Short mmCIF file of N, CA, C and O in Angstrom, two decimals:
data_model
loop_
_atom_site.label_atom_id
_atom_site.label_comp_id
_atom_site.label_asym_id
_atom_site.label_seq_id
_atom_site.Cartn_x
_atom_site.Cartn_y
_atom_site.Cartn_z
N UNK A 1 92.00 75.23 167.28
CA UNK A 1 92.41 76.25 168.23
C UNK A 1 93.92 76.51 168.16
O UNK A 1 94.26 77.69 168.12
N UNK A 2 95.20 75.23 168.11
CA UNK A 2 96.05 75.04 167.78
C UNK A 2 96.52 76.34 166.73
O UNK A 2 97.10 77.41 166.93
N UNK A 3 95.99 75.70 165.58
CA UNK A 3 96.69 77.02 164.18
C UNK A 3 95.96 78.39 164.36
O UNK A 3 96.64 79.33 163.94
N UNK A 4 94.62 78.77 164.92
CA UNK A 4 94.14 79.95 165.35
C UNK A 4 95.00 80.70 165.99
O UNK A 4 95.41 81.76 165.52
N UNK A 5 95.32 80.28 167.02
CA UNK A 5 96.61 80.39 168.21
C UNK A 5 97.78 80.89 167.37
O UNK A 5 98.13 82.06 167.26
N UNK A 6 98.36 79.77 166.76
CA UNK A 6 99.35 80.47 165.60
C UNK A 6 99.15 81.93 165.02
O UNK A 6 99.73 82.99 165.25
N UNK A 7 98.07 81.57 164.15
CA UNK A 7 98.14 82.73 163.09
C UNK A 7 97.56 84.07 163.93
O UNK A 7 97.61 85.15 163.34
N UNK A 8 97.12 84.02 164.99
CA UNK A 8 97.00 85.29 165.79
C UNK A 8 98.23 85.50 166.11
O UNK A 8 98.30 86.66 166.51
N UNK A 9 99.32 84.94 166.15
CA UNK A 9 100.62 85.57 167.41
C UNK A 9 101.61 85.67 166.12
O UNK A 9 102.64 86.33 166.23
N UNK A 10 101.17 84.75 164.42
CA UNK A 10 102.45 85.52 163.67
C UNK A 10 101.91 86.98 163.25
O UNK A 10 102.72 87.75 162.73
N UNK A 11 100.86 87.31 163.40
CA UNK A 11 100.11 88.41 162.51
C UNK A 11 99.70 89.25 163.50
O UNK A 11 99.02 90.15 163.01
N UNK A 12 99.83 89.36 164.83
CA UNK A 12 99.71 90.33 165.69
C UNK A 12 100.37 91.31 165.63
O UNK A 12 99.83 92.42 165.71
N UNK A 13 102.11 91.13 165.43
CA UNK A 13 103.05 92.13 165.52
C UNK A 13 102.67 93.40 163.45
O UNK A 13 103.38 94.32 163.04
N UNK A 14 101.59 92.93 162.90
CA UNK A 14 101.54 93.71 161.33
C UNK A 14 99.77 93.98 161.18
O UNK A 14 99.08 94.41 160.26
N UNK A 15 99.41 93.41 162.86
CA UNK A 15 98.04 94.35 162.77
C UNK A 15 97.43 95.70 162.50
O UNK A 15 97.60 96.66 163.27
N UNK A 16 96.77 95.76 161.49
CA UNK A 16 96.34 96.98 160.89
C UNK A 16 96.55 97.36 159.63
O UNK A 16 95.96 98.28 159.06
N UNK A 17 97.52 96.55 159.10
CA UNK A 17 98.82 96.81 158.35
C UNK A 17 97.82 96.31 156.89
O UNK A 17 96.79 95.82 157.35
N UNK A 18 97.77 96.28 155.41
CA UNK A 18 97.10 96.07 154.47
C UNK A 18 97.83 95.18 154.07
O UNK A 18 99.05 95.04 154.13
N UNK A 19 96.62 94.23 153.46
CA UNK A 19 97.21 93.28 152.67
C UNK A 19 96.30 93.10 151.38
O UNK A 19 95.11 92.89 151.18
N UNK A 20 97.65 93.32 150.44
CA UNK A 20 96.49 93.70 148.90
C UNK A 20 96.76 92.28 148.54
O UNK A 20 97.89 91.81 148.41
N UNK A 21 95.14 91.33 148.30
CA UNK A 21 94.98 90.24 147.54
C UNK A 21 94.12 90.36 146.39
O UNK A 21 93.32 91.29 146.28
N UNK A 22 94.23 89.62 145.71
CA UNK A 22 93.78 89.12 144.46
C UNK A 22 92.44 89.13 144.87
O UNK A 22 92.18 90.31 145.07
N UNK A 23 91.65 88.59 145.06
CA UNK A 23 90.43 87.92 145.95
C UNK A 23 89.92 88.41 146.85
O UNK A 23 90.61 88.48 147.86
N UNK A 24 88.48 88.99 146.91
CA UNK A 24 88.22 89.94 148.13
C UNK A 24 87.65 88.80 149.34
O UNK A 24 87.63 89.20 150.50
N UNK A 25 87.30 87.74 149.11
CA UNK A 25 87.37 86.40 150.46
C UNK A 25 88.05 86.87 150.96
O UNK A 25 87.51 87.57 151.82
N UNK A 26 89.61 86.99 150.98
CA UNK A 26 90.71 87.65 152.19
C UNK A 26 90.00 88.83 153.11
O UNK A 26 90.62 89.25 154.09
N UNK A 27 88.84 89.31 152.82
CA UNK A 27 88.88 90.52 154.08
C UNK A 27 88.44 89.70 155.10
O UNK A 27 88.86 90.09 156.19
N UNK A 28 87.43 88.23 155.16
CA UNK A 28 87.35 87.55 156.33
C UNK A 28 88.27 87.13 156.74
O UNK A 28 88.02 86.78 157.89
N UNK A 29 89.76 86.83 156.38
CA UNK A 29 90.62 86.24 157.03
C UNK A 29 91.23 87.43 157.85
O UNK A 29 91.68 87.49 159.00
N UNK A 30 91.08 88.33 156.88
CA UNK A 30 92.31 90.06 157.29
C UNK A 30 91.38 90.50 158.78
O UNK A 30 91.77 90.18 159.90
N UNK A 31 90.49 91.05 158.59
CA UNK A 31 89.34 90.95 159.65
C UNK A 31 89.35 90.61 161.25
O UNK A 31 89.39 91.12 162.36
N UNK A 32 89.29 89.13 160.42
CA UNK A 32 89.46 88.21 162.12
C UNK A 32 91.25 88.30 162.61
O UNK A 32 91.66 87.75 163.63
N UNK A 33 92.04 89.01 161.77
CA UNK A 33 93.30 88.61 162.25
C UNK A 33 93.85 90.35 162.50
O UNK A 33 94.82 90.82 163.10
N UNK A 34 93.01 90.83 161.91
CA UNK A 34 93.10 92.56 162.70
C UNK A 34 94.05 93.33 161.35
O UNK A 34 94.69 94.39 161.39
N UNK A 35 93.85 92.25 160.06
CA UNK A 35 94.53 93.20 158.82
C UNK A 35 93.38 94.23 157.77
O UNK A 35 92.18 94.11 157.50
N UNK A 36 94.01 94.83 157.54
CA UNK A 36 93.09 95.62 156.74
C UNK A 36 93.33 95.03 155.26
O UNK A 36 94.46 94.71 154.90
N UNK A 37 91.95 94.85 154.23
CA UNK A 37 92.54 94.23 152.78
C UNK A 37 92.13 95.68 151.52
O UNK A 37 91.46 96.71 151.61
N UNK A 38 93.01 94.99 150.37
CA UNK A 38 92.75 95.58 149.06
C UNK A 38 93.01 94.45 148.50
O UNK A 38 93.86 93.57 148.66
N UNK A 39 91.68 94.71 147.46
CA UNK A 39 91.51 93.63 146.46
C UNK A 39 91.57 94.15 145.11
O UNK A 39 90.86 95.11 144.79
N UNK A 40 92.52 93.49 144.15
CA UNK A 40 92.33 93.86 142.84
C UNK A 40 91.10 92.92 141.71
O UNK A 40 90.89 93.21 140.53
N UNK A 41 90.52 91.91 142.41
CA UNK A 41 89.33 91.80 142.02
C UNK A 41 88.21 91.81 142.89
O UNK A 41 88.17 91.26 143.99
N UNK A 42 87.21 92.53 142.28
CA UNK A 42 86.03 93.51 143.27
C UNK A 42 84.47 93.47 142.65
O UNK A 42 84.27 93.68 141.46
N UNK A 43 83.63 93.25 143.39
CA UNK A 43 82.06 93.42 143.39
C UNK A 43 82.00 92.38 141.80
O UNK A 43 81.63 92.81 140.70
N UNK A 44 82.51 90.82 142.13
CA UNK A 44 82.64 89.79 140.78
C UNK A 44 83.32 90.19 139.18
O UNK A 44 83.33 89.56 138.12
N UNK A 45 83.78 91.31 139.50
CA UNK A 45 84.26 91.72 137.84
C UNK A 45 85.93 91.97 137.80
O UNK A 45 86.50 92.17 138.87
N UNK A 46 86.62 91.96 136.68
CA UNK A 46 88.01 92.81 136.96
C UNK A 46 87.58 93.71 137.19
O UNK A 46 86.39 93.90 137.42
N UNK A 47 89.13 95.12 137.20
CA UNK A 47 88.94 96.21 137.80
C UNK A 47 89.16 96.75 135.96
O UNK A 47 89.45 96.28 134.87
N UNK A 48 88.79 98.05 136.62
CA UNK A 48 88.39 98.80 135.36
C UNK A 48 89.70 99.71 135.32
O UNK A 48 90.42 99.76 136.32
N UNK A 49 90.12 100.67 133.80
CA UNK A 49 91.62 100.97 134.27
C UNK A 49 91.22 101.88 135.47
O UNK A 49 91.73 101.52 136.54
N UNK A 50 90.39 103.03 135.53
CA UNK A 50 89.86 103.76 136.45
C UNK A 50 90.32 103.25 138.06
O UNK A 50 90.96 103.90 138.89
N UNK A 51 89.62 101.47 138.24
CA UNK A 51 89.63 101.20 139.35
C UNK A 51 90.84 100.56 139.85
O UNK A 51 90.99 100.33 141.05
N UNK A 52 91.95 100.19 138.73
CA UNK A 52 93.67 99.80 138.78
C UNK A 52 94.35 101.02 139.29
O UNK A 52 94.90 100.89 140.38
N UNK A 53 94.42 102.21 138.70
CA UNK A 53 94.64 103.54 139.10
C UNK A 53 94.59 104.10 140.38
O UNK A 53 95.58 104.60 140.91
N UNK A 54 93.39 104.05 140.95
CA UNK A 54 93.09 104.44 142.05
C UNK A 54 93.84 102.98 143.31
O UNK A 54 94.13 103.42 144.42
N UNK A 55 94.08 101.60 143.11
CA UNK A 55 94.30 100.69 143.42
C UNK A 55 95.98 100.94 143.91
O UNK A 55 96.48 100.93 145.03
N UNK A 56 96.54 101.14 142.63
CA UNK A 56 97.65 101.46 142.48
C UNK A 56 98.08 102.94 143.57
O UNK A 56 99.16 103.05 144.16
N UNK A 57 97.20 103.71 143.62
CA UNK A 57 97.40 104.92 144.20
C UNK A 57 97.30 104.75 145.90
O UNK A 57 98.05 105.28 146.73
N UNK A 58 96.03 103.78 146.18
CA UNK A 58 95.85 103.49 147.82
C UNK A 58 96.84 102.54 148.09
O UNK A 58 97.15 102.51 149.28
N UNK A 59 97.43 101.76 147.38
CA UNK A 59 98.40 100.46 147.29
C UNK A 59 100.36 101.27 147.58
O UNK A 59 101.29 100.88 148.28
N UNK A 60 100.26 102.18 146.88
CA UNK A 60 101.59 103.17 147.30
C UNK A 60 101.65 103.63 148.12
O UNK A 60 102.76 103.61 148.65
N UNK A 61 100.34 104.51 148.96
CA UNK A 61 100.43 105.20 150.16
C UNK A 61 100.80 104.07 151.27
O UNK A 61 101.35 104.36 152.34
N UNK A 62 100.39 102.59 150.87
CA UNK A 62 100.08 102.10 152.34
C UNK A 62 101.42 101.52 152.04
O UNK A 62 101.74 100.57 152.76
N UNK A 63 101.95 101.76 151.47
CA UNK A 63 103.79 100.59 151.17
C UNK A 63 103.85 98.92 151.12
O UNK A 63 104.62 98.05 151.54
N UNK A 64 102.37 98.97 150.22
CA UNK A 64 102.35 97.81 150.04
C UNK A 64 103.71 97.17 148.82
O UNK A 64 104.08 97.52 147.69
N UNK A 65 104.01 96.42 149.50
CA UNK A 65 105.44 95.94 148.53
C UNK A 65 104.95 94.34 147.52
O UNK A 65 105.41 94.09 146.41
N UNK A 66 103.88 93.40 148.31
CA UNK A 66 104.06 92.16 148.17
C UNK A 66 102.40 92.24 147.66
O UNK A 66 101.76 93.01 148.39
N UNK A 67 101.58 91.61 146.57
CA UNK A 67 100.40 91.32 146.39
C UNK A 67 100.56 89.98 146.22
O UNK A 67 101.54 89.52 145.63
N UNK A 68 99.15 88.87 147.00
CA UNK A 68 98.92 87.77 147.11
C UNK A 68 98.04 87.29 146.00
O UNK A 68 96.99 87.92 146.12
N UNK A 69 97.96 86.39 144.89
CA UNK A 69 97.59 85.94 144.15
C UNK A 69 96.97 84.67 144.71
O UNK A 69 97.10 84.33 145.88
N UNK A 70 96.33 84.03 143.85
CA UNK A 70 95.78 82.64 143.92
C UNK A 70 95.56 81.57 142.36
O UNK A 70 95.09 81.78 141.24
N UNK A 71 96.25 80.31 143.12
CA UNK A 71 96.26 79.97 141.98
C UNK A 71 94.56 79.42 141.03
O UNK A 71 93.46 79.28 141.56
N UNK A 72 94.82 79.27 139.95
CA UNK A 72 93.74 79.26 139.18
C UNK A 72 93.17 80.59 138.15
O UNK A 72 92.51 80.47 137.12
N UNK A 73 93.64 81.84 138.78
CA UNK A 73 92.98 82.97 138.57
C UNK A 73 93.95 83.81 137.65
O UNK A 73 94.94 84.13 138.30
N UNK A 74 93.98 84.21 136.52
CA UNK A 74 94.55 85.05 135.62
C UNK A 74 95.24 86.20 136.16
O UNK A 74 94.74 87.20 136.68
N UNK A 75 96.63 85.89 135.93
CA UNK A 75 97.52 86.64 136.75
C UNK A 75 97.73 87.70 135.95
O UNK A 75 98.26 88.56 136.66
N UNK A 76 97.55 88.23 134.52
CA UNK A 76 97.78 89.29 133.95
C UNK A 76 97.70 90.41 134.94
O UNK A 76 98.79 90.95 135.17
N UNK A 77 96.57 90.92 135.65
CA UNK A 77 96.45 91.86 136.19
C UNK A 77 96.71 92.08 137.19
O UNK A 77 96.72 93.28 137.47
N UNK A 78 97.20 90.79 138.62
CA UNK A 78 98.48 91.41 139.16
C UNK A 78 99.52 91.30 139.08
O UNK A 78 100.19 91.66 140.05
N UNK A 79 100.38 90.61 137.58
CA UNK A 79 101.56 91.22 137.41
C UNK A 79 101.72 92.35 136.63
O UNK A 79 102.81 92.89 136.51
N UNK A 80 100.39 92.86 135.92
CA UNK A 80 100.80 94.34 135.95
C UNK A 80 101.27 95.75 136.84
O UNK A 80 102.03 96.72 136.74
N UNK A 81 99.98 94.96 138.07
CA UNK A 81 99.95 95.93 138.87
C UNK A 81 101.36 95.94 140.00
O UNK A 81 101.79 96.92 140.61
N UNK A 82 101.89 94.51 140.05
CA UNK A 82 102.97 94.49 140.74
C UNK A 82 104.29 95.14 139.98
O UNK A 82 105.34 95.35 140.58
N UNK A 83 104.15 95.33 138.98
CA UNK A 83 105.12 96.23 138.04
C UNK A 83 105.26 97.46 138.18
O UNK A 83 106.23 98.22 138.27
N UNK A 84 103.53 97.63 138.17
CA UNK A 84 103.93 99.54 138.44
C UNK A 84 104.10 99.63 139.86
O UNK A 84 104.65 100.65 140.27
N UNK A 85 103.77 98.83 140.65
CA UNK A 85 104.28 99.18 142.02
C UNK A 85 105.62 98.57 142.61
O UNK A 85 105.90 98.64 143.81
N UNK A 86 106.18 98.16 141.95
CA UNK A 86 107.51 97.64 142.25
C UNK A 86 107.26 96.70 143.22
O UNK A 86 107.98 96.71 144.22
N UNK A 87 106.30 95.81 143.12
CA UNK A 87 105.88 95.22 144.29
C UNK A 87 106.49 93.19 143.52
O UNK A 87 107.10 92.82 142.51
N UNK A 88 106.01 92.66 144.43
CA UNK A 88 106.95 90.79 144.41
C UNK A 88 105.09 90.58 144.76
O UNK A 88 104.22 91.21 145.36
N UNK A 89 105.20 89.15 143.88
CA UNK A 89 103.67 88.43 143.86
C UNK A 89 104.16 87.01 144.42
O UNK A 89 105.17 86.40 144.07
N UNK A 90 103.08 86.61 145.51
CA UNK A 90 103.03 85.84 146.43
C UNK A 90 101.62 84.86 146.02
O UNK A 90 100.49 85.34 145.90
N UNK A 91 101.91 83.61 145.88
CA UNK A 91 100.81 82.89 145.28
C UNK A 91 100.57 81.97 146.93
O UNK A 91 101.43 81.36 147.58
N UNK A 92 99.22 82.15 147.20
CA UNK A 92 98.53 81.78 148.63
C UNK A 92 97.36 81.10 147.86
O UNK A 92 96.76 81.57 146.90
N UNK A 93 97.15 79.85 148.48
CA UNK A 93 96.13 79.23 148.47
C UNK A 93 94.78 78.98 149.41
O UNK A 93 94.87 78.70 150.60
N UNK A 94 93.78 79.09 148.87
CA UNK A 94 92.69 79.30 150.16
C UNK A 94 92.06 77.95 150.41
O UNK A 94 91.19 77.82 151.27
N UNK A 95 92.44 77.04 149.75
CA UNK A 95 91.49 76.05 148.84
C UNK A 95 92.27 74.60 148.85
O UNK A 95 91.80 73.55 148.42
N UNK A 96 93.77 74.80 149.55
CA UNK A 96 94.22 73.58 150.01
C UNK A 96 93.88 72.84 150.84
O UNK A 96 93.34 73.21 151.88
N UNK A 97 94.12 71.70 150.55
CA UNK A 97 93.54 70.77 151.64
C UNK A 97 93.72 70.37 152.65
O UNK A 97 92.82 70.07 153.44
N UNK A 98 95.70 70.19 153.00
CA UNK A 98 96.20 70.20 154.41
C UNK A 98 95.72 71.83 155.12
O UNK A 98 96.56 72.72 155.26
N UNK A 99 94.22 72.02 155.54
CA UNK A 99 94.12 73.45 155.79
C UNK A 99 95.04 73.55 157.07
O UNK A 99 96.23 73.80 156.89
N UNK A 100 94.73 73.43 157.89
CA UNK A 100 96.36 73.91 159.27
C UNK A 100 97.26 74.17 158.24
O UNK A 100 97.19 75.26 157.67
N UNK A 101 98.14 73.33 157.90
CA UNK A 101 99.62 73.85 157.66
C UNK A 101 99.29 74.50 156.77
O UNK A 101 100.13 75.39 156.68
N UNK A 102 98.49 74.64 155.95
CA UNK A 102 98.50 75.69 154.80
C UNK A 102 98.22 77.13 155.85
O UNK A 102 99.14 77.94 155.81
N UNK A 103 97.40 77.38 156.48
CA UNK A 103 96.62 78.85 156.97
C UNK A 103 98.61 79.01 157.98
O UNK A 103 99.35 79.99 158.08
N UNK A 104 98.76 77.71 158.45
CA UNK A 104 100.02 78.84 159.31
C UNK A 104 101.27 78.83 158.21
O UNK A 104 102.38 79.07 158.67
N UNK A 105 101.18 78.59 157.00
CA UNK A 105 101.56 78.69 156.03
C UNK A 105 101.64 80.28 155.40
O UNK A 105 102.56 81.07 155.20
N UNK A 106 100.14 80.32 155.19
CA UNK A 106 99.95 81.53 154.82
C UNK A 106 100.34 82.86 155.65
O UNK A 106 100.85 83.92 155.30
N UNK A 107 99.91 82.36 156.95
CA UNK A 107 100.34 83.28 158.34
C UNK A 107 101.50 83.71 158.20
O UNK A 107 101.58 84.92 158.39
N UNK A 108 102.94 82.93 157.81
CA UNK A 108 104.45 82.87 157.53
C UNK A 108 104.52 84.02 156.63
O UNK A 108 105.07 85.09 156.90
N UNK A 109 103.87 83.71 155.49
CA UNK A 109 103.94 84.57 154.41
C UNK A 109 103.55 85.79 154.31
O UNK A 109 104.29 86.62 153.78
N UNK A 110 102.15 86.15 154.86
CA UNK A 110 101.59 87.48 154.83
C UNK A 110 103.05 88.23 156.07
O UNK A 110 103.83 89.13 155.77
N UNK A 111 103.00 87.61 157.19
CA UNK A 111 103.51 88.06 158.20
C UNK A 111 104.88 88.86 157.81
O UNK A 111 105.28 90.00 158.07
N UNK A 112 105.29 88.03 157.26
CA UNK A 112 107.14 88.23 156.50
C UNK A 112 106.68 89.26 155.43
O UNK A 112 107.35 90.29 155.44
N UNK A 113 105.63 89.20 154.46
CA UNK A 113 105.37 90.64 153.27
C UNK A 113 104.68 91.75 154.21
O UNK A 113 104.47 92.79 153.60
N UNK A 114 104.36 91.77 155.25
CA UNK A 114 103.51 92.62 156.01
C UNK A 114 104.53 93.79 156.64
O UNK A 114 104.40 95.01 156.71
N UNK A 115 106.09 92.45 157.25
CA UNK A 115 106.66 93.56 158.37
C UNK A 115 107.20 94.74 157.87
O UNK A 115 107.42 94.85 156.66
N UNK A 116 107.48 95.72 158.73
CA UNK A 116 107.84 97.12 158.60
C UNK A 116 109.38 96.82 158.32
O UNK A 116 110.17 97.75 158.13
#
């Protein structure tokens, strides 16, 4: 209840706000915490150039600056995509084991790439 508590009150003030991850798991976290997600990997496959394009295109309108990676997962394709968007890559873990300090960890991080 403790880190729930947390990560509702750092992520309240960037509710609504998108957060483009690597990993479409993040829309349950984005969801329950009132963020909206984009994922550059989708329905188990990479994205196709078609579906980078259009990624890249909803990813500019929303001023996304920061995409969240994870480690393990072949970063080629979002440090491409953080290139053409002039965007900074943020490596978040879902899968650590101190989970509290990691989630108000993560909370820190999205919160700080989120604000206006």
């Amino acid at each position: 209840d403790r880190v729930d508590r947390y990560v509702q009150r750092k992520l309240t003030p960037v509710r609504g706000r998108r957060l483009l991850a690597y990993h479409p798991s993040w829309e349950y976290f984005a969801r329950d915490y009132g963020l909206r997600t984009l994922s550059v990997h989708a329905d188990g496959h990479s994205p196709s150039p078609r579906d980078l394009m259009e990624l890249t295109r909803v990813s500019r309108a929303a001023g996304v600056s920061t995409i969240f990676a994870e480690p393990g997962f072949d970063r080629r394709t979002v440090d491409m995509l953080a290139r053409d968007l002039g965007a900074e890559v943020e490596t978040i873990d879902p899968l650590a084991g101190d989970w509290g300090p990691n989630l108000c960890r993560t909370a820190d991080r999205i919160a700080g790439a989120l604000a206006p």
